[in-house]
Structures are given as structure tokens and as C-alpha cells.
PDB file of C-alpha atoms in Angstrom:
ATOM      1  CA  UNK N   1     -19.082  46.950 -70.462  1.00 91.00           C
ATOM      2  CA  UNK N   2     -18.118  43.689 -72.166  1.00 92.00           C
ATOM      3  CA  UNK N   3     -14.596  42.374 -72.464  1.00 91.00           C
ATOM      4  CA  UNK N   4     -14.481  43.448 -76.130  1.00 91.00           C
ATOM      5  CA  UNK N   5     -15.244  47.070 -75.150  1.00 91.00           C
ATOM      6  CA  UNK N   6     -18.916  47.066 -76.170  1.00 93.00           C
ATOM      7  CA  UNK N   7     -21.350  48.808 -73.821  1.00 94.00           C
ATOM      8  CA  UNK N   8     -24.757  47.126 -73.333  1.00 94.00           C
ATOM      9  CA  UNK N   9     -27.904  48.041 -71.348  1.00 95.00           C
ATOM     10  CA  UNK N  10     -28.878  45.618 -68.585  1.00 95.00           C
ATOM     11  CA  UNK N  11     -31.821  45.191 -66.214  1.00 95.00           C
ATOM     12  CA  UNK N  12     -31.168  44.125 -62.614  1.00 95.00           C
ATOM     13  CA  UNK N  13     -33.584  41.459 -61.338  1.00 94.00           C
ATOM     14  CA  UNK N  14     -33.750  40.436 -57.692  1.00 91.00           C
ATOM     15  CA  UNK N  15     -33.921  36.657 -57.169  1.00 88.00           C
ATOM     16  CA  UNK N  16     -34.070  36.333 -53.366  1.00 83.00           C
ATOM     17  CA  UNK N  17     -36.543  34.136 -51.518  1.00 80.00           C
ATOM     18  CA  UNK N  18     -37.217  31.235 -53.899  1.00 86.00           C
ATOM     19  CA  UNK N  19     -38.463  28.942 -51.131  1.00 88.00           C
ATOM     20  CA  UNK N  20     -40.005  25.556 -51.926  1.00 90.00           C
ATOM     21  CA  UNK N  21     -43.369  25.433 -50.139  1.00 90.00           C
ATOM     22  CA  UNK N  22     -44.969  22.366 -51.792  1.00 89.00           C
ATOM     23  CA  UNK N  23     -44.082  19.398 -54.001  1.00 89.00           C
ATOM     24  CA  UNK N  24     -46.277  17.871 -56.731  1.00 88.00           C
ATOM     25  CA  UNK N  25     -45.545  14.232 -57.555  1.00 86.00           C
ATOM     26  CA  UNK N  26     -46.423  12.099 -60.555  1.00 84.00           C
ATOM     27  CA  UNK N  27     -48.270   9.471 -58.523  1.00 84.00           C
ATOM     28  CA  UNK N  28     -50.426  11.872 -56.508  1.00 88.00           C
ATOM     29  CA  UNK N  29     -50.893  14.870 -58.845  1.00 86.00           C
ATOM     30  CA  UNK N  30     -50.176  13.293 -62.274  1.00 88.00           C
ATOM     31  CA  UNK N  31     -47.228  15.662 -62.832  1.00 88.00           C
ATOM     32  CA  UNK N  32     -43.973  16.643 -61.159  1.00 88.00           C
ATOM     33  CA  UNK N  33     -43.479  20.226 -60.017  1.00 90.00           C
ATOM     34  CA  UNK N  34     -42.208  22.385 -57.180  1.00 89.00           C
ATOM     35  CA  UNK N  35     -44.251  25.271 -55.796  1.00 89.00           C
ATOM     36  CA  UNK N  36     -42.153  28.329 -54.957  1.00 90.00           C
ATOM     37  CA  UNK N  37     -43.099  31.143 -52.584  1.00 88.00           C
ATOM     38  CA  UNK N  38     -42.025  34.779 -52.915  1.00 83.00           C
ATOM     39  CA  UNK N  39     -42.276  37.755 -50.549  1.00 79.00           C
ATOM     40  CA  UNK N  40     -43.662  36.896 -47.145  1.00 77.00           C
ATOM     41  CA  UNK N  41     -46.801  38.765 -46.133  1.00 75.00           C
ATOM     42  CA  UNK N  42     -46.371  41.683 -43.753  1.00 72.00           C
ATOM     43  CA  UNK N  43     -49.433  40.819 -41.659  1.00 70.00           C
ATOM     44  CA  UNK N  44     -49.330  37.544 -39.773  1.00 60.00           C
ATOM     45  CA  UNK N  45     -51.816  34.829 -40.729  1.00 60.00           C
ATOM     46  CA  UNK N  46     -54.050  32.969 -38.307  1.00 65.00           C
ATOM     47  CA  UNK N  47     -52.740  29.521 -37.317  1.00 62.00           C
ATOM     48  CA  UNK N  48     -55.647  27.679 -39.010  1.00 58.00           C
ATOM     49  CA  UNK N  49     -55.803  29.949 -42.048  1.00 60.00           C
ATOM     50  CA  UNK N  50     -55.711  28.243 -45.442  1.00 62.00           C
ATOM     51  CA  UNK N  51     -53.856  31.158 -47.033  1.00 69.00           C
ATOM     52  CA  UNK N  52     -50.135  30.879 -47.650  1.00 73.00           C
ATOM     53  CA  UNK N  53     -47.727  33.111 -45.714  1.00 80.00           C
ATOM     54  CA  UNK N  54     -46.218  34.096 -49.076  1.00 82.00           C
ATOM     55  CA  UNK N  55     -47.753  36.756 -51.280  1.00 80.00           C
ATOM     56  CA  UNK N  56     -46.895  35.018 -54.566  1.00 83.00           C
ATOM     57  CA  UNK N  57     -46.913  31.305 -55.415  1.00 87.00           C
ATOM     58  CA  UNK N  58     -45.655  29.848 -58.679  1.00 87.00           C
ATOM     59  CA  UNK N  59     -45.071  26.292 -59.901  1.00 88.00           C
ATOM     60  CA  UNK N  60     -42.039  25.061 -61.816  1.00 86.00           C
ATOM     61  CA  UNK N  61     -42.452  21.810 -63.749  1.00 86.00           C
ATOM     62  CA  UNK N  62     -39.879  19.014 -63.618  1.00 82.00           C
ATOM     63  CA  UNK N  63     -39.308  16.091 -65.953  1.00 78.00           C
ATOM     64  CA  UNK N  64     -39.379  12.489 -64.773  1.00 69.00           C
ATOM     65  CA  UNK N  65     -35.606  12.230 -64.681  1.00 63.00           C
ATOM     66  CA  UNK N  66     -35.043  15.347 -62.561  1.00 71.00           C
ATOM     67  CA  UNK N  67     -34.608  15.072 -58.800  1.00 77.00           C
ATOM     68  CA  UNK N  68     -37.253  17.063 -56.924  1.00 78.00           C
ATOM     69  CA  UNK N  69     -36.167  19.451 -54.154  1.00 84.00           C
ATOM     70  CA  UNK N  70     -37.330  19.216 -50.546  1.00 86.00           C
ATOM     71  CA  UNK N  71     -39.864  21.506 -48.877  1.00 88.00           C
ATOM     72  CA  UNK N  72     -37.982  24.362 -47.256  1.00 86.00           C
ATOM     73  CA  UNK N  73     -35.108  24.422 -49.738  1.00 87.00           C
ATOM     74  CA  UNK N  74     -34.068  27.762 -51.195  1.00 88.00           C
ATOM     75  CA  UNK N  75     -33.499  27.678 -54.958  1.00 86.00           C
ATOM     76  CA  UNK N  76     -30.408  29.692 -55.903  1.00 88.00           C
ATOM     77  CA  UNK N  77     -30.367  31.447 -59.266  1.00 88.00           C
ATOM     78  CA  UNK N  78     -26.661  30.688 -59.698  1.00 88.00           C
ATOM     79  CA  UNK N  79     -27.463  26.954 -59.593  1.00 87.00           C
ATOM     80  CA  UNK N  80     -29.846  27.234 -62.576  1.00 89.00           C
ATOM     81  CA  UNK N  81     -28.648  30.138 -64.725  1.00 93.00           C
ATOM     82  CA  UNK N  82     -25.202  31.177 -65.882  1.00 94.00           C
ATOM     83  CA  UNK N  83     -23.874  34.046 -68.039  1.00 94.00           C
ATOM     84  CA  UNK N  84     -24.628  33.466 -71.699  1.00 94.00           C
ATOM     85  CA  UNK N  85     -27.942  31.672 -71.203  1.00 96.00           C
ATOM     86  CA  UNK N  86     -30.847  32.584 -73.482  1.00 97.00           C
ATOM     87  CA  UNK N  87     -34.059  33.088 -71.499  1.00 96.00           C
ATOM     88  CA  UNK N  88     -37.709  34.038 -71.969  1.00 97.00           C
ATOM     89  CA  UNK N  89     -39.082  36.520 -69.428  1.00 96.00           C
ATOM     90  CA  UNK N  90     -42.821  36.477 -68.675  1.00 96.00           C
ATOM     91  CA  UNK N  91     -44.594  39.183 -66.689  1.00 95.00           C
ATOM     92  CA  UNK N  92     -47.475  41.660 -66.545  1.00 96.00           C
ATOM     93  CA  UNK N  93     -46.899  44.728 -68.726  1.00 96.00           C
ATOM     94  CA  UNK N  94     -47.443  48.289 -67.538  1.00 96.00           C
ATOM     95  CA  UNK N  95     -51.042  49.493 -67.643  1.00 95.00           C
ATOM     96  CA  UNK N  96     -51.625  52.482 -69.944  1.00 95.00           C
ATOM     97  CA  UNK N  97     -55.328  52.992 -69.239  1.00 96.00           C
ATOM     98  CA  UNK N  98     -57.868  53.800 -71.957  1.00 97.00           C
ATOM     99  CA  UNK N  99     -55.997  54.572 -75.184  1.00 97.00           C
ATOM    100  CA  UNK N 100     -57.005  55.429 -78.741  1.00 95.00           C
ATOM    101  CA  UNK N 101     -56.202  53.522 -81.901  1.00 95.00           C
ATOM    102  CA  UNK N 102     -53.146  55.632 -82.768  1.00 95.00           C
ATOM    103  CA  UNK N 103     -51.439  54.905 -79.452  1.00 96.00           C
ATOM    104  CA  UNK N 104     -52.750  51.386 -78.968  1.00 96.00           C
ATOM    105  CA  UNK N 105     -52.264  49.945 -82.465  1.00 96.00           C
ATOM    106  CA  UNK N 106     -50.141  52.623 -84.193  1.00 95.00           C
ATOM    107  CA  UNK N 107     -52.892  53.704 -86.590  1.00 95.00           C
ATOM    108  CA  UNK N 108     -51.892  56.309 -89.156  1.00 92.00           C
ATOM    109  CA  UNK N 109     -54.891  58.588 -88.539  1.00 90.00           C
ATOM    110  CA  UNK N 110     -56.757  60.745 -90.995  1.00 89.00           C
ATOM    111  CA  UNK N 111     -55.418  63.417 -93.329  1.00 88.00           C
ATOM    112  CA  UNK N 112     -54.261  66.761 -91.934  1.00 85.00           C
ATOM    113  CA  UNK N 113     -55.516  68.803 -94.878  1.00 87.00           C
ATOM    114  CA  UNK N 114     -58.696  69.389 -96.931  1.00 88.00           C
ATOM    115  CA  UNK N 115     -60.617  70.658 -93.931  1.00 87.00           C
ATOM    116  CA  UNK N 116     -60.179  67.526 -91.792  1.00 84.00           C
ATOM    117  CA  UNK N 117     -59.068  69.398 -88.705  1.00 83.00           C
ATOM    118  CA  UNK N 118     -60.637  66.984 -86.210  1.00 86.00           C
ATOM    119  CA  UNK N 119     -59.789  63.621 -87.852  1.00 88.00           C
ATOM    120  CA  UNK N 120     -56.049  63.536 -87.245  1.00 90.00           C
ATOM    121  CA  UNK N 121     -56.168  60.706 -84.689  1.00 92.00           C
ATOM    122  CA  UNK N 122     -59.428  59.072 -85.764  1.00 91.00           C
ATOM    123  CA  UNK N 123     -59.511  55.303 -86.496  1.00 92.00           C
ATOM    124  CA  UNK N 124     -61.348  55.649 -89.810  1.00 89.00           C
ATOM    125  CA  UNK N 125     -63.976  53.263 -91.130  1.00 89.00           C
ATOM    126  CA  UNK N 126     -64.670  50.247 -88.890  1.00 90.00           C
ATOM    127  CA  UNK N 127     -67.373  48.387 -90.829  1.00 87.00           C
ATOM    128  CA  UNK N 128     -68.012  46.884 -94.240  1.00 84.00           C
ATOM    129  CA  UNK N 129     -70.859  47.383 -96.722  1.00 85.00           C
ATOM    130  CA  UNK N 130     -73.934  45.159 -96.973  1.00 87.00           C
ATOM    131  CA  UNK N 131     -71.803  42.079 -96.475  1.00 86.00           C
ATOM    132  CA  UNK N 132     -71.374  41.339 -93.607  1.00 87.00           C
ATOM    133  CA  UNK N 133     -73.272  44.462 -92.543  1.00 89.00           C
ATOM    134  CA  UNK N 134     -71.705  44.562 -89.112  1.00 91.00           C
ATOM    135  CA  UNK N 135     -68.403  45.142 -87.329  1.00 92.00           C
ATOM    136  CA  UNK N 136     -66.174  42.065 -87.130  1.00 92.00           C
ATOM    137  CA  UNK N 137     -65.408  40.685 -83.703  1.00 92.00           C
ATOM    138  CA  UNK N 138     -61.874  41.534 -82.615  1.00 92.00           C
ATOM    139  CA  UNK N 139     -61.716  44.757 -84.636  1.00 94.00           C
ATOM    140  CA  UNK N 140     -58.826  46.916 -83.493  1.00 95.00           C
ATOM    141  CA  UNK N 141     -60.325  49.949 -81.790  1.00 95.00           C
ATOM    142  CA  UNK N 142     -59.775  52.179 -78.790  1.00 95.00           C
ATOM    143  CA  UNK N 143     -59.805  50.455 -75.401  1.00 96.00           C
ATOM    144  CA  UNK N 144     -57.781  49.476 -72.371  1.00 96.00           C
ATOM    145  CA  UNK N 145     -54.097  49.202 -73.158  1.00 96.00           C
ATOM    146  CA  UNK N 146     -51.464  47.243 -71.270  1.00 95.00           C
ATOM    147  CA  UNK N 147     -51.661  45.280 -67.995  1.00 95.00           C
ATOM    148  CA  UNK N 148     -51.512  41.964 -69.864  1.00 95.00           C
ATOM    149  CA  UNK N 149     -49.277  38.935 -69.554  1.00 96.00           C
ATOM    150  CA  UNK N 150     -46.565  39.120 -72.194  1.00 95.00           C
ATOM    151  CA  UNK N 151     -43.332  37.236 -72.838  1.00 97.00           C
ATOM    152  CA  UNK N 152     -40.117  38.832 -74.070  1.00 97.00           C
ATOM    153  CA  UNK N 153     -38.123  36.117 -75.827  1.00 97.00           C
ATOM    154  CA  UNK N 154     -34.440  35.435 -76.414  1.00 96.00           C
ATOM    155  CA  UNK N 155     -32.884  37.722 -73.796  1.00 96.00           C
ATOM    156  CA  UNK N 156     -29.291  37.110 -72.679  1.00 96.00           C
ATOM    157  CA  UNK N 157     -28.108  36.654 -69.098  1.00 96.00           C
ATOM    158  CA  UNK N 158     -25.112  38.945 -68.603  1.00 95.00           C
ATOM    159  CA  UNK N 159     -24.282  38.163 -64.961  1.00 94.00           C
ATOM    160  CA  UNK N 160     -25.609  35.866 -62.223  1.00 93.00           C
ATOM    161  CA  UNK N 161     -25.323  36.216 -58.457  1.00 90.00           C
ATOM    162  CA  UNK N 162     -27.127  34.591 -55.531  1.00 85.00           C
ATOM    163  CA  UNK N 163     -29.176  37.756 -54.955  1.00 87.00           C
ATOM    164  CA  UNK N 164     -29.633  39.246 -58.444  1.00 92.00           C
ATOM    165  CA  UNK N 165     -29.357  38.637 -62.199  1.00 95.00           C
ATOM    166  CA  UNK N 166     -28.299  41.108 -64.888  1.00 95.00           C
ATOM    167  CA  UNK N 167     -30.287  40.614 -68.104  1.00 96.00           C
ATOM    168  CA  UNK N 168     -29.365  42.309 -71.364  1.00 95.00           C
ATOM    169  CA  UNK N 169     -32.275  44.448 -72.545  1.00 94.00           C
ATOM    170  CA  UNK N 170     -35.713  45.297 -71.184  1.00 95.00           C
ATOM    171  CA  UNK N 171     -38.212  43.106 -69.330  1.00 96.00           C
ATOM    172  CA  UNK N 172     -42.010  43.520 -69.091  1.00 95.00           C
ATOM    173  CA  UNK N 173     -43.648  45.475 -66.269  1.00 94.00           C
ATOM    174  CA  UNK N 174     -42.524  48.142 -63.848  1.00 91.00           C
ATOM    175  CA  UNK N 175     -40.544  48.029 -60.638  1.00 90.00           C
ATOM    176  CA  UNK N 176     -41.363  45.416 -57.976  1.00 86.00           C
ATOM    177  CA  UNK N 177     -43.077  43.317 -60.645  1.00 88.00           C
ATOM    178  CA  UNK N 178     -43.089  39.515 -60.469  1.00 91.00           C
ATOM    179  CA  UNK N 179     -41.320  37.820 -63.396  1.00 93.00           C
ATOM    180  CA  UNK N 180     -40.814  34.236 -64.499  1.00 93.00           C
ATOM    181  CA  UNK N 181     -37.532  33.311 -66.199  1.00 93.00           C
ATOM    182  CA  UNK N 182     -37.284  30.266 -68.450  1.00 93.00           C
ATOM    183  CA  UNK N 183     -34.018  29.023 -69.937  1.00 93.00           C
ATOM    184  CA  UNK N 184     -34.371  28.118 -73.605  1.00 94.00           C
ATOM    185  CA  UNK N 185     -30.781  27.884 -74.847  1.00 95.00           C
ATOM    186  CA  UNK N 186     -27.164  29.019 -74.651  1.00 96.00           C
ATOM    187  CA  UNK N 187     -25.457  31.752 -76.662  1.00 94.00           C
ATOM    188  CA  UNK N 188     -22.257  30.197 -78.013  1.00 93.00           C
ATOM    189  CA  UNK N 189     -20.875  33.610 -79.041  1.00 93.00           C
ATOM    190  CA  UNK N 190     -21.470  35.208 -75.637  1.00 93.00           C
ATOM    191  CA  UNK N 191     -18.897  37.772 -74.461  1.00 93.00           C
ATOM    192  CA  UNK N 192     -18.733  38.136 -70.636  1.00 92.00           C
ATOM    193  CA  UNK N 193     -18.773  41.403 -68.727  1.00 92.00           C
ATOM    194  CA  UNK N 194     -15.542  43.292 -68.195  1.00 90.00           C
ATOM    195  CA  UNK N 195     -13.957  42.583 -64.822  1.00 81.00           C
ATOM    196  CA  UNK N 196     -11.487  44.950 -63.175  1.00 67.00           C
ATOM    197  CA  UNK N 197      -8.327  42.834 -63.053  1.00 59.00           C
ATOM    198  CA  UNK N 198      -6.471  45.295 -60.782  1.00 53.00           C
ATOM    199  CA  UNK N 199      -9.053  44.803 -58.014  1.00 52.00           C
ATOM    200  CA  UNK N 200      -8.721  41.031 -58.283  1.00 55.00           C
ATOM    201  CA  UNK N 201      -4.931  41.248 -58.090  1.00 49.00           C
ATOM    202  CA  UNK N 202      -5.119  43.471 -54.985  1.00 54.00           C
ATOM    203  CA  UNK N 203      -7.485  41.017 -53.319  1.00 60.00           C
ATOM    204  CA  UNK N 204      -5.146  38.103 -54.089  1.00 59.00           C
ATOM    205  CA  UNK N 205      -2.172  40.010 -52.652  1.00 57.00           C
ATOM    206  CA  UNK N 206      -4.083  40.922 -49.498  1.00 62.00           C
ATOM    207  CA  UNK N 207      -5.226  37.324 -49.032  1.00 64.00           C
ATOM    208  CA  UNK N 208      -1.680  36.057 -49.530  1.00 61.00           C
ATOM    209  CA  UNK N 209      -0.390  38.393 -46.796  1.00 55.00           C
TER     210      UNK N 209
END
């Protein structure tokens, strides 16, 4: 619930384990970035193995004026995001398997009358006449649906903690999916979440005693 009484849906995102494992510099790599590691592997790696002990590695670019972190630092979400920020969330969408044109591209389908009993979910004509005499490349047809990298834009951060973030709305992918959050702006009309004032008062009284 917001402070104005409005109820909103939120998605809880875990943000633990943003460890800096490598640094890219302008002089050596021609760009500035920090490589972050997520989720340590369950099985131990050999001492001379070239593979990283982390299951996921992602790079975050920095501008020339920004100060680069040090290897081993843990990036806290509360130091980057705050309630009211507008973010873009990038991830891998859920895989739907092989799907037809009606489900994949929201085709209308054929008529349900005049004896067309088996054309209700058919795509219809896919080609042209003599010119060009073939099916165009990229024609929308049945095929594999989902499991693609997509970006949901202009989501609002409702709450930020060191271990999780509450985002207003839905994010791509299922549970335990890796997401990348990018701050693109600030909502000037943002209304914060409702906080129970009675609990805060009781805590202040107990601390005073």
C-alpha cells in the first residue's frame, strides 16, 4: 500500500552477492567497466582452472569521471537505487515451446462458419501471387515462442534494501532468473510505500528505555 491508500502490485528481486571480480580500465581495455559475479558454484573448481567460481558474470560500464570499485568489493543496491527511480529490467523471458500463430502473434484465425470447421486457428495465406512468387523472409508463422532476451522499460522502484528490491509491476522470466537493472530516470510524482507509524513509535520508546 502507498501512503495515499493506493494498492500496487510489486515484484521482489534479490540483490545479494554483487561481488566485483575484475576491473576493465581505459588504458588496458579501451573502456571502463566492473565485472560482477553472482551465485557461487556448488562444486569446487580446480586450482588452475580458467573458469570463474561464480555461475554468472556481467559487466557494468562506467564513465570516465566515475571512480572504479576495487576487486572484492560488494556492490549494495541501496547505494545505487532509491525509491522512485525509473529503471529498465532486462532478462530472458519464459519459454513457451512450439506455438501456433494465434498464440504467438495473436492472429485472428479463420471463420467459424460456412463449413470451415478446421480453420479456426489457421494462419491463413502466407504467400503472394506471381510477384514475388515466394514467402517473404521473416513472415510471422508458427514456431518457438519465448526464451528470448527482452527489456521491460520504465518500471518504478517501490522499496530498496541491502538484500532485495521491490519493483512495481512485472519483470521478464520466471523464478531464480538473472536480471539486469538499469536506472534511466526519477519519478518526481512518486508516492512512497505506507509505513506502520505505530511500530516505529514503539521501537523509539523501547530504544529510549
